[in-house]
Coordinates of C-alpha atoms in Angstrom, one line a residue:
M1299 CA 211.4 189.5 49.0
D1300 CA 209.4 192.1 51.5
L1301 CA 208.6 195.1 50.0
Q1302 CA 211.3 197.1 50.9
N1303 CA 213.1 194.9 49.0
V1304 CA 211.6 195.9 45.8
A1305 CA 211.1 199.0 46.6
V1306 CA 214.8 199.5 46.5
V1307 CA 215.1 197.8 43.5
A1308 CA 212.4 199.3 41.8
G1309 CA 213.6 203.0 42.4
F1310 CA 217.7 201.3 41.5
A1311 CA 215.7 199.9 38.7
L1312 CA 214.6 203.1 37.8
I1313 CA 217.4 205.1 38.3
V1314 CA 219.4 202.7 36.1
T1315 CA 217.0 203.3 33.1
D1316 CA 216.8 207.2 33.4
Y1317 CA 220.1 206.8 32.9
V1318 CA 220.6 204.7 29.5
V1319 CA 218.3 206.7 28.1
K1320 CA 219.9 209.1 29.1
F1321 CA 222.9 208.7 27.2
L1322 CA 220.9 206.9 24.3
A1323 CA 219.8 210.5 23.8
V1324 CA 223.4 212.4 23.7
G1325 CA 224.4 208.9 22.1
V1326 CA 221.7 208.6 19.5
L1327 CA 219.6 212.3 18.6
P1328 CA 222.5 213.7 17.6
G1329 CA 223.0 211.7 14.2
N1330 CA 221.3 212.5 10.9
R1331 CA 219.1 215.2 12.1
K1332 CA 219.7 218.8 11.9
P1333 CA 220.8 220.2 15.0
S1334 CA 217.3 222.2 16.1
S1335 CA 215.4 219.5 15.8
A1336 CA 218.5 216.6 17.7
M1337 CA 218.5 219.8 20.5
A1338 CA 214.9 220.6 21.1
W1339 CA 214.3 216.3 21.8
L1340 CA 217.3 215.9 23.4
I1341 CA 216.2 218.9 25.7
L1342 CA 212.8 216.8 26.3
I1343 CA 214.3 214.1 26.8
L1344 CA 217.0 215.4 29.3
V1345 CA 214.4 217.5 32.0
I1346 CA 211.4 214.0 31.5
P1347 CA 213.8 210.9 30.4
L1348 CA 211.0 209.0 30.5
A1349 CA 208.3 210.5 28.6
G1350 CA 210.0 211.9 26.5
F1351 CA 211.4 208.9 25.3
V1352 CA 207.9 207.7 24.5
V1353 CA 206.5 210.6 22.5
F1354 CA 210.1 210.1 20.2
L1355 CA 209.5 206.4 19.5
F1356 CA 206.4 207.3 18.8
L1357 CA 206.9 210.9 17.2
G1358 CA 210.6 211.2 16.8
R1359 CA 211.3 209.4 13.5
T1360 CA 210.1 210.3 10.2
Y1361 CA 210.0 206.9 8.9
V1362 CA 206.9 206.1 6.6
G1363 CA 207.4 202.0 6.8
A1364 CA 209.7 199.8 4.4
K1365 CA 207.4 199.1 1.8
R1366 CA 206.6 202.7 1.0
L1367 CA 210.4 203.4 0.7
T1368 CA 211.0 201.4 -1.2
R1369 CA 208.1 201.8 -3.6
Q1370 CA 209.1 205.3 -4.0
R1371 CA 212.9 204.7 -4.9
E1372 CA 211.5 202.2 -7.4
A1373 CA 209.7 205.4 -9.0
D1374 CA 212.2 207.1 -7.9
E1375 CA 214.8 205.8 -9.7
A1376 CA 212.6 205.3 -13.1
L1377 CA 212.1 209.2 -12.8
R1378 CA 215.7 209.4 -13.1
A1379 CA 216.0 206.6 -15.8
A1380 CA 213.6 208.6 -18.4
T1381 CA 214.8 211.9 -17.9
D1382 CA 218.3 211.1 -18.1
R1383 CA 217.3 210.9 -21.4
L1384 CA 216.0 214.8 -22.3
A1385 CA 218.4 216.8 -23.3
P1386 CA 218.7 219.6 -21.4
S1387 CA 216.4 222.9 -22.0
P1388 CA 218.4 226.0 -22.8
V1389 CA 216.5 228.9 -20.9
E1390 CA 216.9 232.5 -20.7
G1391 CA 216.8 233.9 -16.4
P1392 CA 219.2 235.0 -13.9
V1393 CA 222.6 233.6 -13.8
Y1394 CA 221.2 231.3 -11.0
L1395 CA 219.1 229.9 -13.0
P1396 CA 221.0 226.8 -14.6
S1397 CA 222.4 226.3 -10.6
M1398 CA 218.4 226.3 -9.5
A1399 CA 217.4 223.9 -12.4
T1400 CA 220.5 221.2 -11.3
L1401 CA 219.3 221.3 -8.0
G1402 CA 216.0 221.0 -8.6
L1403 CA 217.0 218.2 -10.9
N1404 CA 219.2 216.0 -8.2
L1405 CA 216.2 216.3 -5.9
G1406 CA 213.6 216.0 -7.8
A1407 CA 214.3 213.7 -10.6
L1408 CA 212.6 216.4 -12.4
P1409 CA 213.6 218.8 -15.6
L1410 CA 213.2 222.8 -16.0
Q1411 CA 211.1 222.7 -18.9
T1412 CA 210.4 225.6 -21.3
G1413 CA 207.3 225.6 -23.6
N1414 CA 204.8 226.0 -20.6
R1415 CA 201.8 228.6 -20.4
V1416 CA 200.6 229.4 -16.4
D1417 CA 197.3 231.1 -15.6
L1418 CA 196.5 231.9 -11.9
Y1419 CA 193.6 231.5 -10.1
P1420 CA 193.0 233.8 -6.9
G1421 CA 189.5 233.0 -6.6
Y1422 CA 188.2 230.2 -4.4
G1423 CA 185.3 229.2 -6.7
E1424 CA 187.1 230.7 -9.8
A1425 CA 189.7 227.9 -9.9
I1426 CA 187.5 224.3 -8.7
E1427 CA 184.7 226.3 -12.0
A1428 CA 187.3 225.9 -14.1
M1429 CA 189.0 222.7 -13.0
T1430 CA 185.2 221.2 -13.5
E1431 CA 185.5 222.7 -17.2
A1432 CA 189.0 220.6 -17.7
V1433 CA 187.8 217.5 -16.8
A1434 CA 184.0 217.8 -17.9
G1435 CA 185.4 217.6 -21.1
A1436 CA 188.4 214.5 -20.8
T1437 CA 188.8 211.5 -22.9
T1438 CA 191.0 209.9 -21.3
S1439 CA 191.9 209.9 -18.0
V1440 CA 191.3 212.4 -14.7
E1441 CA 194.5 212.1 -12.2
V1442 CA 193.4 214.1 -8.7
E1443 CA 195.3 213.8 -5.8
F1444 CA 194.3 216.0 -2.8
Y1445 CA 195.8 216.6 1.2
I1446 CA 191.7 217.3 2.1
A1447 CA 188.8 216.3 -0.2
A1448 CA 184.8 216.7 0.1
W1449 CA 181.7 216.1 -1.9
D1450 CA 179.3 219.5 -0.7
E1451 CA 177.6 222.4 -2.6
V1452 CA 180.6 224.0 -3.4
T1453 CA 182.5 220.5 -5.1
A1454 CA 180.0 219.0 -6.0
P1455 CA 180.1 219.7 -9.6
F1456 CA 183.8 218.9 -9.7
F1457 CA 182.6 215.7 -8.0
E1458 CA 179.2 215.3 -9.9
A1459 CA 181.9 216.0 -13.4
L1460 CA 184.7 213.1 -12.2
V1461 CA 181.0 210.8 -11.8
A1462 CA 180.1 211.4 -15.5
A1463 CA 183.7 211.7 -16.7
A1464 CA 184.3 207.9 -15.6
D1465 CA 180.5 206.4 -16.6
R1466 CA 181.4 207.2 -20.0
G1467 CA 185.1 205.2 -19.8
V1468 CA 187.2 207.8 -18.4
T1469 CA 190.1 206.5 -16.0
V1470 CA 188.9 209.0 -13.3
R1471 CA 191.7 207.5 -10.2
L1472 CA 191.3 209.2 -6.3
L1473 CA 193.4 210.5 -4.1
F1474 CA 193.4 211.9 -0.7
D1475 CA 194.8 212.0 2.8
H1476 CA 193.3 209.5 6.1
M1477 CA 193.5 211.8 8.3
G1478 CA 193.6 215.1 5.8
S1479 CA 190.4 214.5 5.2
R1480 CA 188.5 212.1 8.3
S1481 CA 188.1 215.3 10.1
I1482 CA 185.3 217.1 7.6
P1483 CA 182.2 216.8 8.7
G1484 CA 180.6 214.0 6.3
H1485 CA 183.6 211.9 5.7
K1486 CA 182.2 208.7 6.6
E1487 CA 178.9 209.8 3.7
F1488 CA 181.2 211.1 1.6
V1489 CA 183.6 207.9 1.2
S1490 CA 180.6 205.9 1.3
R1491 CA 179.0 208.0 -2.1
L1492 CA 182.3 207.3 -3.7
E1493 CA 182.2 203.8 -3.6
R1494 CA 179.1 203.8 -5.1
T1495 CA 180.8 205.1 -8.4
A1496 CA 182.8 204.1 -11.0
I1497 CA 185.8 206.3 -9.6
R1498 CA 188.8 204.5 -8.3
F1499 CA 190.0 205.9 -5.4
H1500 CA 191.8 205.2 -2.2
Q1501 CA 193.4 207.6 1.0
M1502 CA 196.5 208.3 1.6
L1503 CA 198.6 207.6 4.4
P1504 CA 196.0 205.6 6.0
V1505 CA 196.8 205.4 10.1
R1506 CA 194.3 202.1 11.2
P1507 CA 195.7 200.2 13.6
L1508 CA 193.3 197.0 13.4
H1509 CA 193.1 196.8 9.0
G1510 CA 197.1 196.8 9.9
Q1511 CA 197.9 200.4 8.4
F1512 CA 199.3 202.7 10.8
Q1513 CA 202.7 204.9 10.4
R1514 CA 203.3 207.9 12.4
P1515 CA 200.3 210.2 12.8
D1516 CA 201.5 213.2 11.5
L1517 CA 203.4 212.0 8.5
R1518 CA 200.6 213.0 5.4
N1519 CA 199.4 214.0 1.9
H1520 CA 200.1 217.8 1.8
R1521 CA 199.5 217.5 -1.8
K1522 CA 197.1 219.4 -4.2
L1523 CA 196.9 218.7 -8.0
V1524 CA 194.2 217.8 -10.7
V1525 CA 195.6 216.3 -14.3
V1526 CA 192.8 216.2 -17.5
D1527 CA 194.4 214.2 -20.0
G1528 CA 197.8 214.2 -19.4
R1529 CA 196.8 217.8 -21.0
V1530 CA 196.5 220.2 -18.8
A1531 CA 197.2 220.7 -15.5
F1532 CA 196.2 222.5 -11.9
M1533 CA 197.6 223.2 -9.0
G1534 CA 198.7 224.9 -5.2
S1535 CA 197.3 225.9 -2.2
Q1536 CA 193.6 225.3 -2.2
N1537 CA 191.9 222.0 -1.1
L1538 CA 188.6 220.0 -2.6
I1539 CA 186.5 221.3 0.0
E1540 CA 183.6 224.0 0.4
P1541 CA 186.4 227.8 1.6
G1542 CA 184.9 227.5 4.5
Y1543 CA 186.3 224.2 4.8
N1544 CA 182.3 222.6 6.8
K1545 CA 182.9 223.9 9.6
P1546 CA 179.6 225.7 11.8
K1547 CA 182.2 227.8 13.5
N1548 CA 184.1 229.2 10.2
H1549 CA 180.7 230.1 9.0
K1550 CA 179.1 231.7 12.0
D1551 CA 182.0 233.8 11.8
D1552 CA 182.4 234.5 7.8
R1553 CA 185.9 232.7 7.8
E1554 CA 186.5 231.7 4.0
Y1555 CA 190.1 230.3 3.3
I1556 CA 191.6 232.5 0.3
E1557 CA 194.4 230.3 -1.9
L1558 CA 196.1 230.8 -5.4
V1559 CA 196.6 228.1 -8.5
A1560 CA 197.7 227.3 -11.0
R1561 CA 196.6 226.2 -14.5
V1562 CA 199.5 224.4 -16.2
D1563 CA 199.8 223.5 -19.8
G1564 CA 203.0 222.2 -21.5
P1565 CA 206.0 220.1 -20.7
S1566 CA 205.3 220.4 -17.1
V1567 CA 201.9 218.6 -17.1
N1568 CA 203.8 215.1 -17.5
A1569 CA 206.3 216.7 -14.3
L1570 CA 203.0 217.0 -12.1
R1571 CA 201.8 213.9 -13.7
A1572 CA 204.3 211.6 -12.7
V1573 CA 204.0 212.9 -9.0
F1574 CA 201.0 211.5 -8.8
A1575 CA 201.6 207.9 -10.5
K1576 CA 203.7 207.8 -7.6
D1577 CA 201.9 208.5 -4.8
W1578 CA 199.3 206.0 -6.9
Y1579 CA 201.9 202.9 -6.8
I1580 CA 202.8 203.9 -3.3
E1581 CA 199.2 203.6 -2.5
S1582 CA 197.3 201.1 -5.5
D1583 CA 200.4 199.3 -6.8
E1584 CA 199.7 199.9 -9.4
R1585 CA 202.4 201.3 -12.1
M1586 CA 200.8 204.3 -14.8
G1587 CA 204.3 205.1 -16.6
D1588 CA 203.4 203.7 -20.0
E1589 CA 200.6 206.3 -19.7
I1590 CA 202.9 209.1 -18.9
R1591 CA 203.4 209.8 -22.9
P1592 CA 205.4 213.5 -24.1
D1593 CA 203.0 213.7 -27.2
S1594 CA 201.0 214.2 -24.3
T1595 CA 201.1 217.7 -23.7
T1596 CA 201.5 220.9 -26.2
H1597 CA 205.6 222.9 -26.2
H1598 CA 204.2 226.4 -26.8
A1599 CA 206.8 228.3 -28.5
D1600 CA 205.6 230.7 -26.4
G1601 CA 205.7 229.7 -23.0
I1602 CA 207.0 230.1 -19.9
A1603 CA 210.0 227.2 -18.2
A1604 CA 208.5 225.6 -15.1
Q1605 CA 210.4 223.2 -13.1
V1606 CA 208.4 220.7 -10.9
L1607 CA 209.8 219.6 -7.1
P1608 CA 208.4 216.8 -5.2
S1609 CA 209.2 216.9 -2.0
G1610 CA 208.4 214.6 1.7
P1611 CA 209.7 212.4 4.2
G1612 CA 210.8 209.6 1.6
Y1613 CA 213.4 211.9 0.3
A1614 CA 216.8 212.1 2.2
T1615 CA 217.1 215.9 2.0
E1616 CA 214.2 218.3 2.9
N1617 CA 214.0 219.4 -1.7
N1618 CA 211.4 222.4 -0.7
L1619 CA 214.2 223.8 2.6
R1620 CA 217.0 222.9 0.6
M1621 CA 214.8 224.6 -2.7
F1622 CA 213.9 227.6 -1.1
T1623 CA 216.5 228.7 0.4
A1624 CA 219.6 228.3 -2.5
L1625 CA 216.5 231.1 -4.3
I1626 CA 216.3 233.2 -1.5
Y1627 CA 220.1 234.1 -1.2
S1628 CA 220.2 234.6 -4.8
A1629 CA 217.6 237.3 -4.2
Q1630 CA 218.6 241.2 -5.1
E1631 CA 216.1 243.6 -5.4
R1632 CA 212.8 242.2 -4.1
L1633 CA 210.7 238.6 -1.7
S1634 CA 207.8 238.4 -1.0
I1635 CA 206.3 235.5 0.3
A1636 CA 203.4 235.0 1.1
S1637 CA 202.5 231.2 4.0
P1638 CA 200.3 230.8 5.9
Y1639 CA 202.2 229.4 8.7
F1640 CA 205.5 230.8 8.7
V1641 CA 207.4 228.9 11.5
P1642 CA 211.1 228.7 9.5
D1643 CA 214.4 226.6 10.7
E1644 CA 217.3 228.1 11.0
P1645 CA 218.8 228.5 7.4
L1646 CA 215.2 229.6 5.9
L1647 CA 215.2 232.0 8.9
Y1648 CA 218.9 233.4 8.0
A1649 CA 218.0 233.2 4.3
V1650 CA 214.8 235.7 5.3
T1651 CA 216.9 237.9 7.5
T1652 CA 220.3 238.2 5.8
A1653 CA 218.5 239.2 2.3
A1654 CA 217.0 242.2 4.6
R1655 CA 219.6 242.7 6.1
R1656 CA 222.0 243.2 2.6
G1657 CA 219.4 245.9 1.3
V1658 CA 216.9 243.4 -0.5
A1659 CA 212.9 244.9 0.0
V1660 CA 211.2 241.6 2.0
E1661 CA 207.8 241.3 2.5
L1662 CA 206.3 238.5 4.6
F1663 CA 202.6 238.0 4.3
V1664 CA 200.8 235.8 6.6
S1665 CA 197.2 235.8 7.9
E1666 CA 195.9 238.3 11.1
W1667 CA 194.2 235.4 12.9
G1668 CA 195.7 232.1 13.1
D1669 CA 193.4 229.1 12.4
Q1670 CA 195.8 226.8 14.6
F1671 CA 197.1 227.7 17.8
M1672 CA 200.3 226.1 18.1
V1673 CA 201.3 227.1 14.6
S1674 CA 200.4 230.6 15.1
H1675 CA 202.0 230.7 18.6
A1676 CA 205.4 229.5 17.0
Q1677 CA 205.1 231.6 13.8
C1678 CA 204.6 234.8 16.0
S1679 CA 208.2 233.6 18.0
Y1680 CA 209.7 234.6 14.7
Y1681 CA 208.2 238.2 13.9
Q1682 CA 210.3 241.0 16.0
A1683 CA 214.1 239.2 15.4
L1684 CA 212.1 239.1 11.5
L1685 CA 210.8 242.6 11.7
E1686 CA 214.5 243.5 13.1
A1687 CA 216.3 242.5 10.4
G1688 CA 213.9 244.6 8.4
V1689 CA 211.1 242.3 7.1
R1690 CA 207.9 244.1 6.1
I1691 CA 205.2 241.8 7.5
F1692 CA 201.4 242.3 6.6
L1693 CA 199.3 240.7 8.2
Y1694 CA 195.4 240.1 6.1
P1695 CA 192.7 240.6 8.2
A1696 CA 190.6 238.4 9.5
P1697 CA 187.9 236.9 8.9
W1698 CA 189.9 235.3 5.9
V1699 CA 192.5 232.7 6.5
L1700 CA 195.4 234.2 3.4
H1701 CA 196.5 229.6 3.1
S1702 CA 198.3 230.9 -0.3
K1703 CA 201.6 229.4 -0.9
H1704 CA 204.3 231.3 -3.3
F1705 CA 206.8 233.5 -3.6
S1706 CA 208.6 236.2 -5.8
I1707 CA 212.4 236.5 -6.4
D1708 CA 212.9 239.8 -8.3
D1709 CA 211.1 239.8 -11.4
D1710 CA 212.2 236.4 -12.4
V1711 CA 210.8 233.8 -10.3
A1712 CA 208.8 232.7 -8.1
V1713 CA 207.4 229.2 -7.1
I1714 CA 203.9 228.1 -6.3
G1715 CA 202.9 224.9 -4.5
S1716 CA 201.3 223.2 -1.1
S1717 CA 204.2 223.4 0.9
N1718 CA 203.8 225.8 3.7
M1719 CA 207.5 227.6 4.8
D1720 CA 207.2 226.1 8.2
M1721 CA 209.3 222.7 10.0
R1722 CA 206.0 219.9 9.0
S1723 CA 206.1 220.7 5.9
F1724 CA 209.7 220.7 5.0
A1725 CA 209.9 217.9 7.3
L1726 CA 207.0 215.9 7.4
N1727 CA 204.7 216.4 5.2
Y1728 CA 205.2 215.7 1.0
E1729 CA 204.3 218.1 -1.2
V1730 CA 204.3 219.7 -4.4
S1731 CA 205.9 222.9 -5.3
M1732 CA 206.6 224.5 -8.6
M1733 CA 209.2 226.9 -10.0
V1734 CA 208.4 229.8 -12.6
T1735 CA 210.0 231.7 -14.7
G1736 CA 209.7 233.5 -18.2
G1737 CA 207.4 235.7 -19.8
D1738 CA 205.4 238.0 -17.6
V1739 CA 204.6 235.1 -14.9
V1740 CA 205.9 237.0 -12.3
A1741 CA 204.0 240.3 -13.3
R1742 CA 201.2 238.5 -12.4
F1743 CA 202.0 237.2 -9.2
R1744 CA 202.6 240.7 -8.4
K1745 CA 199.1 242.0 -9.5
V1746 CA 198.6 238.8 -6.1
E1747 CA 200.7 240.0 -3.7
D1748 CA 198.8 243.8 -5.1
G1749 CA 196.1 242.8 -4.4
Y1750 CA 197.3 241.1 -0.5
R1751 CA 199.0 244.4 0.5
A1752 CA 195.7 246.6 -0.8
I1753 CA 193.9 245.3 2.1
S1754 CA 196.4 244.0 4.6
R1755 CA 197.6 245.6 7.8
E1756 CA 201.4 246.5 8.3
L1757 CA 202.8 244.7 11.9
L1758 CA 205.6 247.7 13.3
L1759 CA 208.0 246.6 15.4
P1760 CA 207.1 248.7 18.6
E1761 CA 204.0 247.4 18.6
W1762 CA 204.9 243.5 18.7
Q1763 CA 208.0 244.5 21.4
Q1764 CA 204.2 245.8 23.3
R1765 CA 203.2 242.0 23.7
P1766 CA 201.8 240.9 26.8
R1767 CA 204.6 239.1 28.3
H1768 CA 203.0 236.5 28.9
L1769 CA 202.5 235.8 25.2
R1770 CA 206.3 235.8 24.3
Y1771 CA 206.5 233.0 26.5
L1772 CA 203.5 231.6 25.1
D1773 CA 205.4 232.1 21.6
N1774 CA 208.4 230.5 22.5
T1775 CA 207.1 228.0 24.6
M1776 CA 205.6 226.8 20.9
R1777 CA 208.2 227.1 18.9
L1778 CA 210.0 224.8 20.9
T1779 CA 207.2 222.4 20.7
A1780 CA 207.1 222.2 16.7
A1781 CA 211.0 222.3 17.1
L1782 CA 210.6 218.5 18.2
Q1783 CA 209.4 218.0 14.4

């Protein structure tokens, strides 16, 4: 066959392949996928079929592997069997609370439990000191799980407390995300240092093709929690690292991350411990079920009700998105949201803007300076729709990054955890959230929100409409990119 015929055959094969890829995309992509995500992938594949198809193969499915899914389902079944034996707790609160509790139980298998005490730590160093103090008093077990972990001058007391606990016979387990932590300077030395201790640790969702460990690299475990003796727990937005993330540029610019951490003392500690136990089982094949006992926690008669909600790509539903959207639609007077990365999909955007249009006082706290270029511009693409609906947007001043993740509904309910209000947290990341109600707990969230508002600048619609055209184009481009997730 001469070169001319080869070229003709190759060209014909390319055309056929192009049409086959497009037909497959139209037939396959809409199935079991959000319309916005399916449309974004269709646009990409129809415009650049072969390249778009290759990208889809690597990033288009939130599949974490058969082994992980099997272990997760085993753990979920064990959780459901355990919680089915619990008697429901009567809880006073807004009329929608029972349905929210049922939703959370059906999604995450963990019930709403009364008798908890919850303290908030808005100070970065204060939170690490509280966790360190709890670990220093540990007698039986410590479980630690973070998206980012580093042994530095700020976290050193915490790790030293972990080492001391392990040396005196306490079972210390540590999980940290492989991709999230390896980007931090000194990561190799951190791992080597851990190997010289009695701390038992694993890196979550490792991406090591040469070791036979590979999954979609942007599927991450983004949870942050500590459990001590099954008695007290900490959870929230803060990673286990110094507030500048050990980045020279952050230190040069005096940039630090602003966080909010909750300390939990009561029955919901076991729910947080169950979340850790599931992740530990997935990574280590070791079961912790026998260690989780109801008698390890204290039921406080004057305590509040709390419900823990795990979420992530291993679940059939987007647990956090469903819970957040349902709660926002329940708001009657006030909705306050703090999220470093606010890139909502259509259901969440409609919930927030609809709340504002039906008279709810809605405010959104975000950072003036975005630490992630693409996410920041994707977030900006929603500002006009939010402002036009009546949402008040407050920009937390640079050089700080408002990294707290929480929201409050009226004077009744608040939610705190590791989950951002963006498509990554809803579809790609393992997250943990906690809904709280009762007592003065929402008032304490209000004090934190008042602090944000006091130093933030309100963004007004006329100012935003004057944004240069090329930046608006960039915002919309990044929004389309985010939709591919």
